[in-house]
Short mmCIF file of C-alpha atoms in Angstrom, two decimals:
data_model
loop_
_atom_site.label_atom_id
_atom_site.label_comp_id
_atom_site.label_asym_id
_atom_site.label_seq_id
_atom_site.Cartn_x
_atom_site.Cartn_y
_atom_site.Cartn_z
CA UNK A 5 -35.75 19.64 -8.78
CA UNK A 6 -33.27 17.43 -6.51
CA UNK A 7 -30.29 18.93 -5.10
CA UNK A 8 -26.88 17.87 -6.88
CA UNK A 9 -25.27 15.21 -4.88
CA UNK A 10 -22.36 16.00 -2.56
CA UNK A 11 -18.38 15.89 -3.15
CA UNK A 12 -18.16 11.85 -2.19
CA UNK A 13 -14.59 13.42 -0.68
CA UNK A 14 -16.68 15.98 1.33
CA UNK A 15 -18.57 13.12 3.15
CA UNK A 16 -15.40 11.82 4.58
CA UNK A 17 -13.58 13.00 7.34
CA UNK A 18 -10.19 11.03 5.63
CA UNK A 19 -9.08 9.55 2.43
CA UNK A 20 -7.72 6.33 0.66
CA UNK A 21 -5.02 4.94 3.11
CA UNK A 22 -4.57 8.10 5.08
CA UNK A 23 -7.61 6.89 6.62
CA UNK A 24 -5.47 3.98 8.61
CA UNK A 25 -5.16 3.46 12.13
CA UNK A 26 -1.82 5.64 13.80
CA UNK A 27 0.61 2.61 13.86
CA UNK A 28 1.39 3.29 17.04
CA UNK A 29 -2.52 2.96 18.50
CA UNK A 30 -2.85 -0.07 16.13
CA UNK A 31 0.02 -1.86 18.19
CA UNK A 32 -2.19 -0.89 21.15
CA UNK A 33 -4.53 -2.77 20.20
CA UNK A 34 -3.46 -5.46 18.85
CA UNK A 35 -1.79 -6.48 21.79
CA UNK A 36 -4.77 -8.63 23.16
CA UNK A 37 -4.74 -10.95 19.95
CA UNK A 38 -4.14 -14.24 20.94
CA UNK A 39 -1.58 -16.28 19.78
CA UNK A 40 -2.26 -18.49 16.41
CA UNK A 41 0.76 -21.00 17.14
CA UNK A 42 -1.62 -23.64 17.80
CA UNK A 43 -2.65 -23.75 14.05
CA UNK A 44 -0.15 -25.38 12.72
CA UNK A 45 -1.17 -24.37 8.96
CA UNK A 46 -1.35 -21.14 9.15
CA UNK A 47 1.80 -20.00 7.68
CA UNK A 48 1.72 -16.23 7.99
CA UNK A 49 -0.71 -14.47 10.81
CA UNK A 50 -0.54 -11.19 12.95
CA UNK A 51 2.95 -11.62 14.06
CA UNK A 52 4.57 -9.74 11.90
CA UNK A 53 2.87 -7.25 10.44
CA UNK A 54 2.16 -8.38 6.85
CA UNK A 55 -0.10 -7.67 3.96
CA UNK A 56 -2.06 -10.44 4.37
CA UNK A 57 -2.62 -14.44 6.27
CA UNK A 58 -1.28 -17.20 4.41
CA UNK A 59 -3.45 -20.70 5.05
CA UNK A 60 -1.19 -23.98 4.02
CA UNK A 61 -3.90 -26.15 2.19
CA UNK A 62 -1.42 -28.65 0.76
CA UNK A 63 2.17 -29.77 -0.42
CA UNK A 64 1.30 -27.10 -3.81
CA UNK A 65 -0.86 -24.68 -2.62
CA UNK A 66 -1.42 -21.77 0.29
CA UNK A 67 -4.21 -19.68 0.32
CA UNK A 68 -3.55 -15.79 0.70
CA UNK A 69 -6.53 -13.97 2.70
CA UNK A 70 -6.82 -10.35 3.49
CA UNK A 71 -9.46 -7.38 3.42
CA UNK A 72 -8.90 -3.41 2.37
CA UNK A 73 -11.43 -0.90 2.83
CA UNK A 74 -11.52 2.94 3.27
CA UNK A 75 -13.07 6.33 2.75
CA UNK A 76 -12.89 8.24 -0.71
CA UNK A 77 -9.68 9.65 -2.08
CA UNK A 78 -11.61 11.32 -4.96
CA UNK A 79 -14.74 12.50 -5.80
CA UNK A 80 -15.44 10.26 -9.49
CA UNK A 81 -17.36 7.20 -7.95
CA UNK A 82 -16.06 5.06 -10.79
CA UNK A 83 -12.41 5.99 -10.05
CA UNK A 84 -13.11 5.61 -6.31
CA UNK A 85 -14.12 1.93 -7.17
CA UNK A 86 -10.78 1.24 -8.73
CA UNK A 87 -8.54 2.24 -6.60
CA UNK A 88 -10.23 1.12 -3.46
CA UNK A 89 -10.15 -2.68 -5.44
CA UNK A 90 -6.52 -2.16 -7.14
CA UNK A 91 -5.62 -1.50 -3.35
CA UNK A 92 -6.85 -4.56 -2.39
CA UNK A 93 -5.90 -7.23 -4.39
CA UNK A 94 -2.22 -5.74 -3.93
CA UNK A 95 -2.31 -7.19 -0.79
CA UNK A 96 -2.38 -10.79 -2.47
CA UNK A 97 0.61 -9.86 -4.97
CA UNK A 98 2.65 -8.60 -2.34
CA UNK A 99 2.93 -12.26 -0.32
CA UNK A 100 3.40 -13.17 -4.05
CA UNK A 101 0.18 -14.26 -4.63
CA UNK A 102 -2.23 -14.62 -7.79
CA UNK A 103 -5.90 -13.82 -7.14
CA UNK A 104 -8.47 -15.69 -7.29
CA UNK A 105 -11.81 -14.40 -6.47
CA UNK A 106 -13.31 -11.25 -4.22
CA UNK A 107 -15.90 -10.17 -2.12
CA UNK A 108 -17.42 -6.71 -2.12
CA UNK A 109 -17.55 -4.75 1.36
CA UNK A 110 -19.84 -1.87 0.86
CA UNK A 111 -21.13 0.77 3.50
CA UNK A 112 -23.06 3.95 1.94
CA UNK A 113 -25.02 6.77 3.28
CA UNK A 114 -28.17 5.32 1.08
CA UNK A 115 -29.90 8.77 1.81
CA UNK A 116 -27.39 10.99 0.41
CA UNK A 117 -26.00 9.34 -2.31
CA UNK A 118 -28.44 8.21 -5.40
CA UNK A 119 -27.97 4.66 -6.21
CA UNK A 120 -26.14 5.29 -9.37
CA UNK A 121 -23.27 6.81 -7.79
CA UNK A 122 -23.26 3.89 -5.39
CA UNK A 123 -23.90 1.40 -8.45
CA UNK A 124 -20.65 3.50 -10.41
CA UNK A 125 -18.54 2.60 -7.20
CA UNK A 126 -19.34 -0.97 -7.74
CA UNK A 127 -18.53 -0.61 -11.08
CA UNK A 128 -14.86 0.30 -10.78
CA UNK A 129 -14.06 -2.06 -8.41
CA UNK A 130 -15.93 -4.95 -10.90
CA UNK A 131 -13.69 -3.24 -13.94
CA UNK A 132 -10.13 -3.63 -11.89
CA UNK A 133 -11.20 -7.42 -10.77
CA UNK A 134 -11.95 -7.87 -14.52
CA UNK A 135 -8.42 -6.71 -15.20
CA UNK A 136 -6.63 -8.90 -12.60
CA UNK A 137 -8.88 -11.96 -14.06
CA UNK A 138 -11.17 -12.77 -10.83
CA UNK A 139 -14.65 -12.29 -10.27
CA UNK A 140 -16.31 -10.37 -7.48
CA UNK A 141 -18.46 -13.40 -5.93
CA UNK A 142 -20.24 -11.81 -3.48
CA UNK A 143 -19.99 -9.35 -0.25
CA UNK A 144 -21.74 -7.64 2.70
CA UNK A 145 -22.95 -4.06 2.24
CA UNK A 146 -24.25 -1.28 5.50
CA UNK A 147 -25.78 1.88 5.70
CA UNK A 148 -22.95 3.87 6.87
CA UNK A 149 -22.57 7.55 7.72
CA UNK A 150 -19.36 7.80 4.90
CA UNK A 151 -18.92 5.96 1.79
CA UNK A 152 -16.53 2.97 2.18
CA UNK A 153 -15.91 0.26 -0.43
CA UNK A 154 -12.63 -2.33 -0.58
CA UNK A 155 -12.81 -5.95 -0.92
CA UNK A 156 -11.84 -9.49 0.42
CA UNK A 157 -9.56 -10.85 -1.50
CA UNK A 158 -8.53 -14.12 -1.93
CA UNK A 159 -5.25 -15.44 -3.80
CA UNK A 160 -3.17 -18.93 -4.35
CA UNK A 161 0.71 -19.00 -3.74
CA UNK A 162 3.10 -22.23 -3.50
CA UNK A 163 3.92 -22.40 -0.09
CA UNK A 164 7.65 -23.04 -0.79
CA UNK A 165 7.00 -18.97 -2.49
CA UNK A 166 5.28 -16.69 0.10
CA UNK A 167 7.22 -14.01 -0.02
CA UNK A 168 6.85 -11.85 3.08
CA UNK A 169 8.40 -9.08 5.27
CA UNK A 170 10.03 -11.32 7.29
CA UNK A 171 13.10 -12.07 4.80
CA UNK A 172 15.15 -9.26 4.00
CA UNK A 173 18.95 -10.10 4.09
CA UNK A 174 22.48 -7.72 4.86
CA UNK A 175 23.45 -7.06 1.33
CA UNK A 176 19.53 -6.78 -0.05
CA UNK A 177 18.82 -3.81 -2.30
CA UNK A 178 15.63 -3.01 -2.34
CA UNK A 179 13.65 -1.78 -4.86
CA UNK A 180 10.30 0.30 -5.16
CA UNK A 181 8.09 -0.35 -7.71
CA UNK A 182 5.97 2.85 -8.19
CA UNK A 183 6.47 6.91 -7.28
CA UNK A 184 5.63 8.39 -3.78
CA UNK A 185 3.36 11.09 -3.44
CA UNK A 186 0.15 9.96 -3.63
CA UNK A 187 -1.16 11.16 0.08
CA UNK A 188 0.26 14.87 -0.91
CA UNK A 189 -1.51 14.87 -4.19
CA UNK A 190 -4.71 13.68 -2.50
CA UNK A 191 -4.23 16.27 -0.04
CA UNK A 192 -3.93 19.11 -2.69
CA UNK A 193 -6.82 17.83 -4.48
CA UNK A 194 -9.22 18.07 -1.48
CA UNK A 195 -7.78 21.91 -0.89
CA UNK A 196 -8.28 22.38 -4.67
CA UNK A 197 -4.76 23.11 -5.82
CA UNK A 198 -3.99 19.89 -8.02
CA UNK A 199 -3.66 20.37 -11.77
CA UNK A 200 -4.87 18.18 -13.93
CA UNK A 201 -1.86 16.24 -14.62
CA UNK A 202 -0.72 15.40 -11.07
CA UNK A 203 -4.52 14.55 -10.98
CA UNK A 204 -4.42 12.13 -14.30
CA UNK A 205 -0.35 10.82 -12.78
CA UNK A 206 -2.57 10.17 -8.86
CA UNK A 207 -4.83 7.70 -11.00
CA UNK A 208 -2.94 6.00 -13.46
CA UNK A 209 -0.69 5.15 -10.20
CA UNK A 210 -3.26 4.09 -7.74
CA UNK A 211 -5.11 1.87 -10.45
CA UNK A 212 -2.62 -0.16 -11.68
CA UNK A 213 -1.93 -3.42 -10.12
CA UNK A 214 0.78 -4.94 -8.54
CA UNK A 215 0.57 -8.03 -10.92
CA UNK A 216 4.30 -8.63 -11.09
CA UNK A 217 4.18 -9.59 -7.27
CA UNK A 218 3.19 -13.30 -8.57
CA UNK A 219 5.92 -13.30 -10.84
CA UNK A 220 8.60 -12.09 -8.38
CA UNK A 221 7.59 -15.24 -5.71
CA UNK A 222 9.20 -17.30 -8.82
CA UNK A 223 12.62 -15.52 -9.16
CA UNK A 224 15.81 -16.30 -7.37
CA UNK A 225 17.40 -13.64 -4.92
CA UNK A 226 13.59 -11.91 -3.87
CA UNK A 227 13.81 -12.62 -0.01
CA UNK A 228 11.05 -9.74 0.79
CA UNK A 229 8.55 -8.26 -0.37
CA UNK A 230 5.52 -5.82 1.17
CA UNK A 231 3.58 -3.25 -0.55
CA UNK A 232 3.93 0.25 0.59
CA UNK A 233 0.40 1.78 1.37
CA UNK A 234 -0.91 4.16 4.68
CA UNK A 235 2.59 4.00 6.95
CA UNK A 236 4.67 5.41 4.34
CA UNK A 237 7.68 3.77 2.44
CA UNK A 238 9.91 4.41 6.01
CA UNK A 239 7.21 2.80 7.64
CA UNK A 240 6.26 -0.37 5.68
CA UNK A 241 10.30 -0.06 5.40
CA UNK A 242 11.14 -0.08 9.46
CA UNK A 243 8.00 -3.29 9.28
CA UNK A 244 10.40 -5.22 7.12
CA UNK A 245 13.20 -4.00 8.58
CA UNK A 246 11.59 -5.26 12.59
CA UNK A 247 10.52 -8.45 10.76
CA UNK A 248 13.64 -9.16 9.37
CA UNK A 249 15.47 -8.37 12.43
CA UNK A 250 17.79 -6.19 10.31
CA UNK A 251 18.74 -2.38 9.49
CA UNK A 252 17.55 -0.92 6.37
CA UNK A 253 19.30 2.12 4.71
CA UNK A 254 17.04 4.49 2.68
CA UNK A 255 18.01 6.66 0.35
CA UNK A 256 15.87 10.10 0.21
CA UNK A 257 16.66 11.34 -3.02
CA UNK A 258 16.08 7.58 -4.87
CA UNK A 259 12.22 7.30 -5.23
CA UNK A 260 10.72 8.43 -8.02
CA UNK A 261 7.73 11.05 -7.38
CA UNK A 262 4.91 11.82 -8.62
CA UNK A 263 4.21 14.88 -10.93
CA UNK A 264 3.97 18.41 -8.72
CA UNK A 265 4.83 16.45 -5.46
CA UNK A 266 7.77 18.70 -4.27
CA UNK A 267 5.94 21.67 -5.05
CA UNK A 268 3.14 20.73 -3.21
CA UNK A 269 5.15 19.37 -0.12
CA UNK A 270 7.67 22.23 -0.11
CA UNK A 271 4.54 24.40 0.31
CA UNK A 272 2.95 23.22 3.07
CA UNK A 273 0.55 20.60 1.01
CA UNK A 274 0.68 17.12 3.32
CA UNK A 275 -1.82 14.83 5.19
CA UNK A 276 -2.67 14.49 8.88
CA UNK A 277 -1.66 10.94 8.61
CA UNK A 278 2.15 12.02 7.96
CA UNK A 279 2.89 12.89 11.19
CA UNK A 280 0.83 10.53 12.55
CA UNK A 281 3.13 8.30 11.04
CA UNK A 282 6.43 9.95 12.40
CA UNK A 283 4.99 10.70 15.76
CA UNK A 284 4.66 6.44 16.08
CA UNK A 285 7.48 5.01 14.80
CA UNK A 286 9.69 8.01 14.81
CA UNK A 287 12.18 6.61 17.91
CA UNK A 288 13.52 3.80 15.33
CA UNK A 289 14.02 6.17 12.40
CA UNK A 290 17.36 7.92 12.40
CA UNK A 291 17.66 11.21 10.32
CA UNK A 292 20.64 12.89 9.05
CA UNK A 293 21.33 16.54 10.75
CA UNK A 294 19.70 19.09 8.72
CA UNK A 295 17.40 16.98 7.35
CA UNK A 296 14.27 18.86 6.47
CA UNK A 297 11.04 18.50 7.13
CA UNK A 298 8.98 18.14 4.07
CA UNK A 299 11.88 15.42 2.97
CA UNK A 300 10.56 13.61 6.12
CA UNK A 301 6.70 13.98 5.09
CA UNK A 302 7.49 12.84 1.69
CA UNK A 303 9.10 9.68 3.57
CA UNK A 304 6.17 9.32 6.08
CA UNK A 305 3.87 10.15 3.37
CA UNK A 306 0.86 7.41 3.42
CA UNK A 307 0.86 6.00 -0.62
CA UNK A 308 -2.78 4.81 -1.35
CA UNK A 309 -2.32 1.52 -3.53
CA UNK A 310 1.07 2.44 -3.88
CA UNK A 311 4.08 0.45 -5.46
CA UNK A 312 6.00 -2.87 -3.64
CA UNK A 313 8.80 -2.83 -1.98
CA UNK A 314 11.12 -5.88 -2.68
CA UNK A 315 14.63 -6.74 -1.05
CA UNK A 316 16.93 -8.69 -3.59
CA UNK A 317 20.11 -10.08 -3.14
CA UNK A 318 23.04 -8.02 -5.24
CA UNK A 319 23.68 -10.49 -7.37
CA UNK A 320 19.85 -10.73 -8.94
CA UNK A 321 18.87 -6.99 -8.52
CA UNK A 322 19.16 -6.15 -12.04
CA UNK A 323 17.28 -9.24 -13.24
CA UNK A 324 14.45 -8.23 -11.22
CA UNK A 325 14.26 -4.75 -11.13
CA UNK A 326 14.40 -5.87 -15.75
CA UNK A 327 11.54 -7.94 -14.86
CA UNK A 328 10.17 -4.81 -13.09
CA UNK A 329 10.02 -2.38 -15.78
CA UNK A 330 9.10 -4.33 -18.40
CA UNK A 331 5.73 -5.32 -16.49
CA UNK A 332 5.54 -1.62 -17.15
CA UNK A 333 6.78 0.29 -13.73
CA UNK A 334 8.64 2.14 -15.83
CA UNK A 335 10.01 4.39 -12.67
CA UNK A 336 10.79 1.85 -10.22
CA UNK A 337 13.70 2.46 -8.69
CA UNK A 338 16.26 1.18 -6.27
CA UNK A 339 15.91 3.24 -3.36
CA UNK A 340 18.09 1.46 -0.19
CA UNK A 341 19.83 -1.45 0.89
CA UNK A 342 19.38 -4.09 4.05
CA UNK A 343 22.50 -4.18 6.65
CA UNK A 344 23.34 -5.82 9.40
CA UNK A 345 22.26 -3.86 12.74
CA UNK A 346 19.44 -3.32 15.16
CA UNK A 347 15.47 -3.11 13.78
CA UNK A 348 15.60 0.07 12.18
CA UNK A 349 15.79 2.57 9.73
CA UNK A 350 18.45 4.91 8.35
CA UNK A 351 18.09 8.01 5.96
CA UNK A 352 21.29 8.26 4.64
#
């Protein structure tokens, strides 16, 4: 009789997007990258931060290219699948973006896990590619001591309509498509102590794609956009807020949350990456007095495949956030402003 396979959660040492690089040690390192300049095509690179690289190829078209991979976030393979690939391809909505084709990146401890849990991780990431409309054309796969599985993901945007971080504007509201909470959720699930709704509310967030990034490129008064995943809406915010070279306002009480999230949060229930998160970009966030802690986690807290983050101009906010909702983020919300100012970020 074989032994029942392990938690896949158990053979990770992190999860989802909590498993990034500290920002602050991935600006370490990234400052031996060379300088792209001389490639006069590429449109968007490593200068700024951004979801992915934007290739011109021609007057009408620019191709979007970027990779996501991690460690499992839950234990169903199938469900790991999906939101490691709904991760992804957000990447390509958020420069506003429509996909086009993936590759698989695959590394699995062959000896541990049986190769229909592997082939079930597959799976989900073929059924969310099916959903988006693009085919998985290939990949790489390792031996690896933990399960990882993401994607390459490719996308087509008019060139005249990459939307990136780089554009927010005084006046912009921004708006957040999806709830926070999915790194605190995660959290209690590993420890045990998620219910089966916050559980069911985790998924149905973290597999639904970003689709409506391709239609925001399109609409007048979107200046920004970037999808908020492992630094936290105050981080992804303070990126857009650096690349912009403008202040953003947030406001705390705004987002919606996920089901069970202030419970959680309020009793001690948050991820490592959290305050790795506040300890690195911490110096260009200012807090209100009295602000409390697990209101700063929740802000820090890394969001696997979680919602974008656009900056509108006032006058075309409620068109878009319309458009929004009816692509069915039902609780996105307006949750700051841009203002003129130094590179940073404000709780207000």
């Amino acid at each position: 009789m074989s032994l029942p396979e392990p938690r896949l959660t158990s053979l990770a040492h992190g999860g989802g997007c909590g498993c990034k690089i500290a920002p602050g040690v991935l600006a370490e390192m990234l400052k031996s990258m060379p300088v792209a300049a001389p490639f006069a095509d590429l449109m968007v690179g490593t200068e700024s931060s951004d979801d992915a690289a934007v290739w011109r190829l021609n007057d009408h078209q620019a191709l979007v290219a970027t990779t996501d991979f991690f460690m499992p976030v839950v234990d169903d393979p199938f469900d790991f699948g999906r939101i490691a690939a709904t991760n992804a391809l957000s990447d390509v909505y958020a420069m506003g973006g429509t996909p086009i084709f993936a590759l698989a990146l695959v590394g699995m401890p062959v000896n541990v896990l049986s190769v229909e849990t592997i082939g079930k991780v597959l799976q989900g990431g073929a059924a969310v590619c099916a959903a988006a409309g693009v085919p998985i054309a290939g990949g790489h796969s390792i031996d690896s001591v933990e399960p990882i599985y993401g994607l390459v993901a490719l996308g087509l945007v008019h060139p005249d309509r990459v939307l990136t971080n780089r554009g927010a504007r005084p006046g912009d509201y921004l708006i957040l498509t999806k709830p926070l909470g999915v790194g605190v959720l995660s959290a209690a699930y590993k420890q045990g102590r998620l219910e089966a709704e916050g559980y069911a509310a985790m998924i149905a967030s973290t597999t639904r794609l970003n689709t409506v990034g391709a239609r925001l490129a399109g609409m007048d008064g979107v200046h920004a956009m970037t999808d908020v995943t492992g630094f936290g809406l105050m981080g992804h915010a303070l990126e857009m807020a650096r690349g912009s070279g403008a202040s953003i306002d947030l406001w705390p009480d705004a987002p919606a949350l996920l089901p069970g999230v202030v419970d959680l949060i309020r009793a001690g229930v948050r991820t490592g990456a959290s305050m790795r998160n506040w300890a690195a970009y911490g110096a260009d966030v200012e807090l209100p007095e009295g602000y409390e802690d697990w209101r700063r986690d929740l802000m820090t807290d890394p969001q696997t495949s979680g919602g974008l983050l656009i900056a509108v101009g006032a006058d075309d906010f409620e068109a878009v956030i319309e458009c929004v909702r009816a692509d069915g983020f039902d609780q996105a919300a307006v949750v700051g402003q841009v203002a003129a100012g130094p590179a940073r970020v404000r709780i207000l």
